[in-house]
Structures are given as structure tokens and as C-alpha cells.
């Protein structure tokens, strides 16, 4: 079975969770894969000293995403104590508030180019660099060195070429779509376990998990787009839908979801074009007509909107 750990490498509980997962799955036939999560997406592009950053309320918000239910001060104390218990020592703690995007790119590329073992080695080296070696893991030269030390010599050129950027952004959207809200979150099969739980809890969770029913890639992508739209993230939904529009551009469900996403993101011209295609192909689709009418209204075309709104209301009273 594959276990996915959705985590941010600048979240101390993720590093603690890594140690606990290693203990939990010892002797089990499992494959552990790391996936990105961002606790601090507003971290500055240029790292700042951690102590200085702690005065920023945005940093407090990030810590809350790393430890729901604890104040930032409580989280720091609790994390330091647990880190010592897990063998990290008393020098635990970052020196920098660092943007983790490129580190996530490196970790994702390690999986693509070397599989889970290389990815695990890279993730370990990056988190050790941040929490124990006091390095700035947003620095590209530092990431080049860490990758080489982990056996991923090709990573430097890949990072410099921008590889992995789109992949990480899509994975972040997938995490949001499946309901990941904290770092770390362990996903096994169709179940999720939030937080750096004790090894015995993680082991029990993994043993009880059942493999998720495999879905065609396009169906999974469509469902992720649906979830993002339900979460009021139409731009994220459009990112997920983009490949489907190329491969399944005539599918009514794809067109309707795309039209909704364009409408909710105020891209009214694209919404109109998409919904007109759908209404032409499916003139009895009341919701598509209603949404096309609302789109035309928002564009200031009341006369063009009226027939669609009337027909939608005649077909489905809830649109009256």
C-alpha cells in the first residue's frame, strides 16, 4: 500500500511525524511518498531571521496550520519537548523563515526521477537542514548542495530550469481538494490521519486502511475540480480542468463545470462562450441556460439574457 504524507518541510511536526511514521511502518509492506502542503504561503521570497519573523502575525497563522488547537507559543514549547524526546536534541529549531516552494519542487522531482527512496532521502536532508543545521532552504544554492548530498546530482539543473513548478502547484490543489488542512496529514487508501500521531496510532491506522478504489485519471481530476469549486476556488478548479478541456472538451459535465468556474471567477466572456457551446449541444439543460442568462445579465446584456432565463424557469421552477 502507498502512504502519502502531505506536509510542509518548514513545519516541525512534519519532521517529527517523519520519525514516527518510520517507526510505525517498520516491517510493513508500504511505500511512503511525500506530498506538498504550505503552512506559510506568504513567507517572503528572501528568507528572514526566524526570531524576527515570529513578531509577524502571519507567522503565527502559519504555526496554527502546523498545530491546530495550540497557540503559537504553546506550539513552540510543545514541539521542542517532543523533538528532544524523538532524538533531535535540544538545539532543535529553525534559524530562518523560509519560503518552501522550491524545496517542495526538489522533493517532488526526486520522486519523479528516483522513486520513493530518493525522495525520502531528499526530504530528510531538507528538513534536517532547516531544523538542525539552521540553513536557509529557500536559497537555490543550498538546495543544490542538499540534493547532491542526497544522491540527486541532477536536481540543480532541473530546479534552475523551472521543472516541478506546475507539478507542485497541482499537487497543492489536489491536497486542498481532498481535504488536507494541516501538516502533516497521512493518507492511506481513502482514509486520512491528521497530525504527528504516536507510532502506535499511525501503525493501527495503516493496518486498518483499505486501498482506495482506483479511478481513471480524468475522473479523479474532474472530482478534484468539483471539490475546489465547492470550496469557492474557481481558479484552482480551472487549473484542474485545463487538461480535460483539451481531451474531453465536448463532454457536457466538463463544459458545465468549466462554465461555472469561469462565472465564479468573473471571466464572463469565457463563461459565455463555454455556456453557449453547452446550450447549443444540450438545449434542455435548465441549469446551463440559467447560468448563461445570469452571465449575460452580468455583462449588461439583459435583452439577450431574458429568453434563457425564461426557458430555464419553465423547465425548472427553482430557477423562476
PDB file of N, CA and C in Angstrom, residues 172-249:
ATOM      1  N   UNK A 172      -0.608  20.819  -4.705  1.00  0.00           N
ATOM      2  CA  UNK A 172      -1.186  21.634  -3.636  1.00  0.00           C
ATOM      3  C   UNK A 172      -2.695  21.745  -3.802  1.00  0.00           C
ATOM      4  N   UNK A 173      -3.145  21.896  -5.049  1.00  0.00           N
ATOM      5  CA  UNK A 173      -4.587  21.948  -5.309  1.00  0.00           C
ATOM      6  C   UNK A 173      -5.240  20.608  -5.028  1.00  0.00           C
ATOM      7  N   UNK A 174      -4.572  19.525  -5.382  1.00  0.00           N
ATOM      8  CA  UNK A 174      -5.122  18.198  -5.087  1.00  0.00           C
ATOM      9  C   UNK A 174      -5.273  18.006  -3.581  1.00  0.00           C
ATOM     10  N   UNK A 175      -4.255  18.413  -2.822  1.00  0.00           N
ATOM     11  CA  UNK A 175      -4.357  18.303  -1.372  1.00  0.00           C
ATOM     12  C   UNK A 175      -5.546  19.066  -0.834  1.00  0.00           C
ATOM     13  N   UNK A 176      -5.733  20.272  -1.325  1.00  0.00           N
ATOM     14  CA  UNK A 176      -6.893  21.068  -0.909  1.00  0.00           C
ATOM     15  C   UNK A 176      -8.184  20.369  -1.298  1.00  0.00           C
ATOM     16  N   UNK A 177      -8.212  19.789  -2.492  1.00  0.00           N
ATOM     17  CA  UNK A 177      -9.429  19.139  -2.992  1.00  0.00           C
ATOM     18  C   UNK A 177      -9.819  17.936  -2.135  1.00  0.00           C
ATOM     19  N   UNK A 178      -8.833  17.196  -1.640  1.00  0.00           N
ATOM     20  CA  UNK A 178      -9.152  16.002  -0.857  1.00  0.00           C
ATOM     21  C   UNK A 178      -9.293  16.308   0.631  1.00  0.00           C
ATOM     22  N   UNK A 179      -9.150  17.575   0.998  1.00  0.00           N
ATOM     23  CA  UNK A 179      -9.444  17.968   2.369  1.00  0.00           C
ATOM     24  C   UNK A 179      -8.262  18.066   3.307  1.00  0.00           C
ATOM     25  N   UNK A 180      -7.037  18.146   2.782  1.00  0.00           N
ATOM     26  CA  UNK A 180      -5.866  18.299   3.645  1.00  0.00           C
ATOM     27  C   UNK A 180      -5.833  19.734   4.177  1.00  0.00           C
ATOM     28  N   UNK A 181      -5.818  19.870   5.499  1.00  0.00           N
ATOM     29  CA  UNK A 181      -5.847  21.204   6.105  1.00  0.00           C
ATOM     30  C   UNK A 181      -4.736  21.429   7.123  1.00  0.00           C
ATOM     31  N   UNK A 182      -3.933  20.418   7.374  1.00  0.00           N
ATOM     32  CA  UNK A 182      -2.878  20.594   8.369  1.00  0.00           C
ATOM     33  C   UNK A 182      -1.662  19.764   7.984  1.00  0.00           C
ATOM     34  N   UNK A 183      -0.516  20.137   8.538  1.00  0.00           N
ATOM     35  CA  UNK A 183       0.746  19.441   8.290  1.00  0.00           C
ATOM     36  C   UNK A 183       1.230  18.799   9.583  1.00  0.00           C
ATOM     37  N   UNK A 184       1.531  17.505   9.567  1.00  0.00           N
ATOM     38  CA  UNK A 184       1.367  16.571   8.448  1.00  0.00           C
ATOM     39  C   UNK A 184      -0.027  15.940   8.448  1.00  0.00           C
ATOM     40  N   UNK A 185      -0.449  15.470   7.298  1.00  0.00           N
ATOM     41  CA  UNK A 185      -1.640  14.632   7.178  1.00  0.00           C
ATOM     42  C   UNK A 185      -1.236  13.376   6.424  1.00  0.00           C
ATOM     43  N   UNK A 186      -1.507  12.225   7.022  1.00  0.00           N
ATOM     44  CA  UNK A 186      -1.151  10.948   6.410  1.00  0.00           C
ATOM     45  C   UNK A 186      -2.390  10.389   5.717  1.00  0.00           C
ATOM     46  N   UNK A 187      -2.252  10.055   4.456  1.00  0.00           N
ATOM     47  CA  UNK A 187      -3.352   9.478   3.682  1.00  0.00           C
ATOM     48  C   UNK A 187      -2.973   8.065   3.293  1.00  0.00           C
ATOM     49  N   UNK A 188      -3.820   7.114   3.678  1.00  0.00           N
ATOM     50  CA  UNK A 188      -3.631   5.710   3.322  1.00  0.00           C
ATOM     51  C   UNK A 188      -4.946   5.192   2.771  1.00  0.00           C
ATOM     52  N   UNK A 189      -4.932   4.763   1.523  1.00  0.00           N
ATOM     53  CA  UNK A 189      -6.188   4.372   0.893  1.00  0.00           C
ATOM     54  C   UNK A 189      -7.085   5.581   0.762  1.00  0.00           C
ATOM     55  N   UNK A 190      -8.289   5.460   1.268  1.00  0.00           N
ATOM     56  CA  UNK A 190      -9.234   6.579   1.203  1.00  0.00           C
ATOM     57  C   UNK A 190      -9.405   7.250   2.564  1.00  0.00           C
ATOM     58  N   UNK A 191      -8.530   6.923   3.525  1.00  0.00           N
ATOM     59  CA  UNK A 191      -8.618   7.495   4.864  1.00  0.00           C
ATOM     60  C   UNK A 191      -7.460   8.465   5.119  1.00  0.00           C
ATOM     61  N   UNK A 192      -7.692   9.397   6.040  1.00  0.00           N
ATOM     62  CA  UNK A 192      -6.667  10.375   6.376  1.00  0.00           C
ATOM     63  C   UNK A 192      -6.503  10.462   7.886  1.00  0.00           C
ATOM     64  N   UNK A 193      -5.277  10.689   8.321  1.00  0.00           N
ATOM     65  CA  UNK A 193      -4.946  10.856   9.732  1.00  0.00           C
ATOM     66  C   UNK A 193      -4.169  12.157   9.866  1.00  0.00           C
ATOM     67  N   UNK A 194      -4.722  13.111  10.598  1.00  0.00           N
ATOM     68  CA  UNK A 194      -4.094  14.425  10.726  1.00  0.00           C
ATOM     69  C   UNK A 194      -3.169  14.472  11.931  1.00  0.00           C
ATOM     70  N   UNK A 195      -2.037  15.137  11.766  1.00  0.00           N
ATOM     71  CA  UNK A 195      -1.130  15.373  12.871  1.00  0.00           C
ATOM     72  C   UNK A 195      -0.039  14.326  12.997  1.00  0.00           C
ATOM     73  N   UNK A 196       0.995  14.680  13.767  1.00  0.00           N
ATOM     74  CA  UNK A 196       2.117  13.760  14.015  1.00  0.00           C
ATOM     75  C   UNK A 196       1.735  12.844  15.169  1.00  0.00           C
ATOM     76  N   UNK A 197       0.904  11.884  14.903  1.00  0.00           N
ATOM     77  CA  UNK A 197       0.388  10.987  15.925  1.00  0.00           C
ATOM     78  C   UNK A 197       1.478  10.028  16.410  1.00  0.00           C
ATOM     79  N   UNK A 198       1.309   9.433  17.603  1.00  0.00           N
ATOM     80  CA  UNK A 198       2.279   8.435  18.075  1.00  0.00           C
ATOM     81  C   UNK A 198       2.395   7.260  17.105  1.00  0.00           C
ATOM     82  N   UNK A 199       3.551   6.592  17.085  1.00  0.00           N
ATOM     83  CA  UNK A 199       3.755   5.489  16.129  1.00  0.00           C
ATOM     84  C   UNK A 199       2.690   4.408  16.202  1.00  0.00           C
ATOM     85  N   UNK A 200       2.243   4.070  17.413  1.00  0.00           N
ATOM     86  CA  UNK A 200       1.238   3.012  17.530  1.00  0.00           C
ATOM     87  C   UNK A 200      -0.091   3.412  16.899  1.00  0.00           C
ATOM     88  N   UNK A 201      -0.417   4.691  16.981  1.00  0.00           N
ATOM     89  CA  UNK A 201      -1.650   5.181  16.354  1.00  0.00           C
ATOM     90  C   UNK A 201      -1.516   5.128  14.835  1.00  0.00           C
ATOM     91  N   UNK A 202      -0.356   5.551  14.333  1.00  0.00           N
ATOM     92  CA  UNK A 202      -0.121   5.528  12.886  1.00  0.00           C
ATOM     93  C   UNK A 202      -0.142   4.095  12.370  1.00  0.00           C
ATOM     94  N   UNK A 203       0.486   3.189  13.089  1.00  0.00           N
ATOM     95  CA  UNK A 203       0.531   1.786  12.647  1.00  0.00           C
ATOM     96  C   UNK A 203      -0.874   1.198  12.589  1.00  0.00           C
ATOM     97  N   UNK A 204      -1.655   1.460  13.622  1.00  0.00           N
ATOM     98  CA  UNK A 204      -3.036   0.958  13.641  1.00  0.00           C
ATOM     99  C   UNK A 204      -3.829   1.541  12.477  1.00  0.00           C
ATOM    100  N   UNK A 205      -3.617   2.816  12.213  1.00  0.00           N
ATOM    101  CA  UNK A 205      -4.306   3.480  11.099  1.00  0.00           C
ATOM    102  C   UNK A 205      -3.936   2.827   9.768  1.00  0.00           C
ATOM    103  N   UNK A 206      -2.652   2.580   9.566  1.00  0.00           N
ATOM    104  CA  UNK A 206      -2.194   1.995   8.306  1.00  0.00           C
ATOM    105  C   UNK A 206      -2.729   0.573   8.147  1.00  0.00           C
ATOM    106  N   UNK A 207      -2.693  -0.212   9.211  1.00  0.00           N
ATOM    107  CA  UNK A 207      -3.161  -1.596   9.135  1.00  0.00           C
ATOM    108  C   UNK A 207      -4.657  -1.676   8.860  1.00  0.00           C
ATOM    109  N   UNK A 208      -5.398  -0.670   9.326  1.00  0.00           N
ATOM    110  CA  UNK A 208      -6.856  -0.683   9.134  1.00  0.00           C
ATOM    111  C   UNK A 208      -7.275  -0.089   7.796  1.00  0.00           C
ATOM    112  N   UNK A 209      -6.366   0.601   7.127  1.00  0.00           N
ATOM    113  CA  UNK A 209      -6.724   1.284   5.880  1.00  0.00           C
ATOM    114  C   UNK A 209      -6.975   0.275   4.761  1.00  0.00           C
ATOM    115  N   UNK A 210      -7.920   0.599   3.926  1.00  0.00           N
ATOM    116  CA  UNK A 210      -8.212  -0.221   2.751  1.00  0.00           C
ATOM    117  C   UNK A 210      -7.857   0.574   1.507  1.00  0.00           C
ATOM    118  N   UNK A 211      -7.298  -0.091   0.509  1.00  0.00           N
ATOM    119  CA  UNK A 211      -6.921   0.638  -0.712  1.00  0.00           C
ATOM    120  C   UNK A 211      -8.114   1.355  -1.325  1.00  0.00           C
ATOM    121  N   UNK A 212      -7.891   2.562  -1.793  1.00  0.00           N
ATOM    122  CA  UNK A 212      -8.954   3.319  -2.459  1.00  0.00           C
ATOM    123  C   UNK A 212      -9.268   2.677  -3.803  1.00  0.00           C
ATOM    124  N   UNK A 213     -10.532   2.738  -4.182  1.00  0.00           N
ATOM    125  CA  UNK A 213     -10.923   2.202  -5.488  1.00  0.00           C
ATOM    126  C   UNK A 213     -10.279   3.049  -6.577  1.00  0.00           C
ATOM    127  N   UNK A 214      -9.478   2.423  -7.444  1.00  0.00           N
ATOM    128  CA  UNK A 214      -8.800   3.221  -8.485  1.00  0.00           C
ATOM    129  C   UNK A 214      -9.802   3.825  -9.456  1.00  0.00           C
ATOM    130  N   UNK A 215      -9.569   5.081  -9.794  1.00  0.00           N
ATOM    131  CA  UNK A 215     -10.418   5.793 -10.744  1.00  0.00           C
ATOM    132  C   UNK A 215      -9.588   6.193 -11.954  1.00  0.00           C
ATOM    133  N   UNK A 216     -10.208   6.286 -13.116  1.00  0.00           N
ATOM    134  CA  UNK A 216      -9.477   6.843 -14.257  1.00  0.00           C
ATOM    135  C   UNK A 216      -8.955   8.234 -13.906  1.00  0.00           C
ATOM    136  N   UNK A 217      -7.796   8.560 -14.418  1.00  0.00           N
ATOM    137  CA  UNK A 217      -7.152   9.834 -14.069  1.00  0.00           C
ATOM    138  C   UNK A 217      -8.049  11.023 -14.368  1.00  0.00           C
ATOM    139  N   UNK A 218      -8.797  10.963 -15.483  1.00  0.00           N
ATOM    140  CA  UNK A 218      -9.638  12.101 -15.842  1.00  0.00           C
ATOM    141  C   UNK A 218     -10.824  12.248 -14.886  1.00  0.00           C
ATOM    142  N   UNK A 219     -11.330  11.127 -14.365  1.00  0.00           N
ATOM    143  CA  UNK A 219     -12.432  11.186 -13.399  1.00  0.00           C
ATOM    144  C   UNK A 219     -11.938  11.784 -12.081  1.00  0.00           C
ATOM    145  N   UNK A 220     -10.762  11.356 -11.652  1.00  0.00           N
ATOM    146  CA  UNK A 220     -10.183  11.893 -10.423  1.00  0.00           C
ATOM    147  C   UNK A 220      -9.944  13.398 -10.545  1.00  0.00           C
ATOM    148  N   UNK A 221      -9.419  13.807 -11.681  1.00  0.00           N
ATOM    149  CA  UNK A 221      -9.157  15.233 -11.907  1.00  0.00           C
ATOM    150  C   UNK A 221     -10.460  16.027 -11.895  1.00  0.00           C
ATOM    151  N   UNK A 222     -11.502  15.483 -12.523  1.00  0.00           N
ATOM    152  CA  UNK A 222     -12.804  16.153 -12.549  1.00  0.00           C
ATOM    153  C   UNK A 222     -13.347  16.305 -11.130  1.00  0.00           C
ATOM    154  N   UNK A 223     -13.229  15.266 -10.326  1.00  0.00           N
ATOM    155  CA  UNK A 223     -13.742  15.334  -8.950  1.00  0.00           C
ATOM    156  C   UNK A 223     -12.957  16.333  -8.115  1.00  0.00           C
ATOM    157  N   UNK A 224     -11.667  16.427  -8.345  1.00  0.00           N
ATOM    158  CA  UNK A 224     -10.874  17.430  -7.633  1.00  0.00           C
ATOM    159  C   UNK A 224     -11.321  18.840  -8.034  1.00  0.00           C
ATOM    160  N   UNK A 225     -11.581  19.039  -9.315  1.00  0.00           N
ATOM    161  CA  UNK A 225     -12.060  20.345  -9.769  1.00  0.00           C
ATOM    162  C   UNK A 225     -13.411  20.666  -9.131  1.00  0.00           C
ATOM    163  N   UNK A 226     -14.280  19.671  -9.054  1.00  0.00           N
ATOM    164  CA  UNK A 226     -15.585  19.861  -8.407  1.00  0.00           C
ATOM    165  C   UNK A 226     -15.423  20.284  -6.957  1.00  0.00           C
ATOM    166  N   UNK A 227     -14.532  19.586  -6.253  1.00  0.00           N
ATOM    167  CA  UNK A 227     -14.299  19.897  -4.837  1.00  0.00           C
ATOM    168  C   UNK A 227     -13.769  21.317  -4.667  1.00  0.00           C
ATOM    169  N   UNK A 228     -12.843  21.722  -5.513  1.00  0.00           N
ATOM    170  CA  UNK A 228     -12.292  23.075  -5.415  1.00  0.00           C
ATOM    171  C   UNK A 228     -13.360  24.129  -5.692  1.00  0.00           C
ATOM    172  N   UNK A 229     -14.231  23.840  -6.640  1.00  0.00           N
ATOM    173  CA  UNK A 229     -15.302  24.787  -6.925  1.00  0.00           C
ATOM    174  C   UNK A 229     -16.257  24.881  -5.741  1.00  0.00           C
ATOM    175  N   UNK A 230     -16.537  23.754  -5.113  1.00  0.00           N
ATOM    176  CA  UNK A 230     -17.386  23.752  -3.916  1.00  0.00           C
ATOM    177  C   UNK A 230     -16.742  24.544  -2.777  1.00  0.00           C
ATOM    178  N   UNK A 231     -15.411  24.608  -2.775  1.00  0.00           N
ATOM    179  CA  UNK A 231     -14.678  25.364  -1.757  1.00  0.00           C
ATOM    180  C   UNK A 231     -14.443  26.822  -2.178  1.00  0.00           C
ATOM    181  N   UNK A 232     -15.132  27.239  -3.223  1.00  0.00           N
ATOM    182  CA  UNK A 232     -15.047  28.613  -3.735  1.00  0.00           C
ATOM    183  C   UNK A 232     -13.646  28.961  -4.218  1.00  0.00           C
ATOM    184  N   UNK A 233     -13.034  28.002  -4.892  1.00  0.00           N
ATOM    185  CA  UNK A 233     -11.728  28.228  -5.511  1.00  0.00           C
ATOM    186  C   UNK A 233     -11.856  27.968  -7.011  1.00  0.00           C
ATOM    187  N   UNK A 234     -12.538  28.871  -7.743  1.00  0.00           N
ATOM    188  CA  UNK A 234     -12.751  28.617  -9.172  1.00  0.00           C
ATOM    189  C   UNK A 234     -11.462  28.633  -9.984  1.00  0.00           C
ATOM    190  N   UNK A 235     -10.479  29.443  -9.589  1.00  0.00           N
ATOM    191  CA  UNK A 235      -9.222  29.462 -10.337  1.00  0.00           C
ATOM    192  C   UNK A 235      -8.488  28.136 -10.187  1.00  0.00           C
ATOM    193  N   UNK A 236      -8.506  27.573  -8.975  1.00  0.00           N
ATOM    194  CA  UNK A 236      -7.912  26.255  -8.781  1.00  0.00           C
ATOM    195  C   UNK A 236      -8.641  25.195  -9.581  1.00  0.00           C
ATOM    196  N   UNK A 237      -9.963  25.292  -9.623  1.00  0.00           N
ATOM    197  CA  UNK A 237     -10.751  24.343 -10.415  1.00  0.00           C
ATOM    198  C   UNK A 237     -10.375  24.420 -11.889  1.00  0.00           C
ATOM    199  N   UNK A 238     -10.154  25.625 -12.381  1.00  0.00           N
ATOM    200  CA  UNK A 238      -9.788  25.783 -13.796  1.00  0.00           C
ATOM    201  C   UNK A 238      -8.423  25.175 -14.104  1.00  0.00           C
ATOM    202  N   UNK A 239      -7.504  25.236 -13.151  1.00  0.00           N
ATOM    203  CA  UNK A 239      -6.204  24.588 -13.338  1.00  0.00           C
ATOM    204  C   UNK A 239      -6.407  23.080 -13.516  1.00  0.00           C
ATOM    205  N   UNK A 240      -7.267  22.508 -12.680  1.00  0.00           N
ATOM    206  CA  UNK A 240      -7.531  21.077 -12.781  1.00  0.00           C
ATOM    207  C   UNK A 240      -8.268  20.721 -14.074  1.00  0.00           C
ATOM    208  N   UNK A 241      -9.118  21.606 -14.530  1.00  0.00           N
ATOM    209  CA  UNK A 241      -9.935  21.321 -15.704  1.00  0.00           C
ATOM    210  C   UNK A 241      -9.182  21.506 -17.025  1.00  0.00           C
ATOM    211  N   UNK A 242      -8.118  22.259 -17.013  1.00  0.00           N
ATOM    212  CA  UNK A 242      -7.440  22.604 -18.268  1.00  0.00           C
ATOM    213  C   UNK A 242      -7.104  21.387 -19.124  1.00  0.00           C
ATOM    214  N   UNK A 243      -6.473  20.332 -18.574  1.00  0.00           N
ATOM    215  CA  UNK A 243      -6.184  19.170 -19.431  1.00  0.00           C
ATOM    216  C   UNK A 243      -7.449  18.483 -19.928  1.00  0.00           C
ATOM    217  N   UNK A 244      -8.510  18.510 -19.128  1.00  0.00           N
ATOM    218  CA  UNK A 244      -9.756  17.861 -19.541  1.00  0.00           C
ATOM    219  C   UNK A 244     -10.384  18.585 -20.722  1.00  0.00           C
ATOM    220  N   UNK A 245     -10.234  19.885 -20.773  1.00  0.00           N
ATOM    221  CA  UNK A 245     -10.796  20.646 -21.886  1.00  0.00           C
ATOM    222  C   UNK A 245     -10.122  20.271 -23.204  1.00  0.00           C
ATOM    223  N   UNK A 246      -8.846  19.925 -23.122  1.00  0.00           N
ATOM    224  CA  UNK A 246      -8.157  19.506 -24.333  1.00  0.00           C
ATOM    225  C   UNK A 246      -8.558  18.112 -24.777  1.00  0.00           C
ATOM    226  N   UNK A 247      -8.773  17.222 -23.796  1.00  0.00           N
ATOM    227  CA  UNK A 247      -9.034  15.822 -24.126  1.00  0.00           C
ATOM    228  C   UNK A 247     -10.530  15.498 -24.179  1.00  0.00           C
ATOM    229  N   UNK A 248     -11.326  16.230 -23.402  1.00  0.00           N
ATOM    230  CA  UNK A 248     -12.762  15.922 -23.304  1.00  0.00           C
ATOM    231  C   UNK A 248     -13.570  17.216 -23.421  1.00  0.00           C
ATOM    232  N   UNK A 249     -13.183  18.057 -24.365  1.00  0.00           N
ATOM    233  CA  UNK A 249     -13.782  19.378 -24.482  1.00  0.00           C
ATOM    234  C   UNK A 249     -15.238  19.397 -24.888  1.00  0.00           C
TER     235      UNK A 249
END
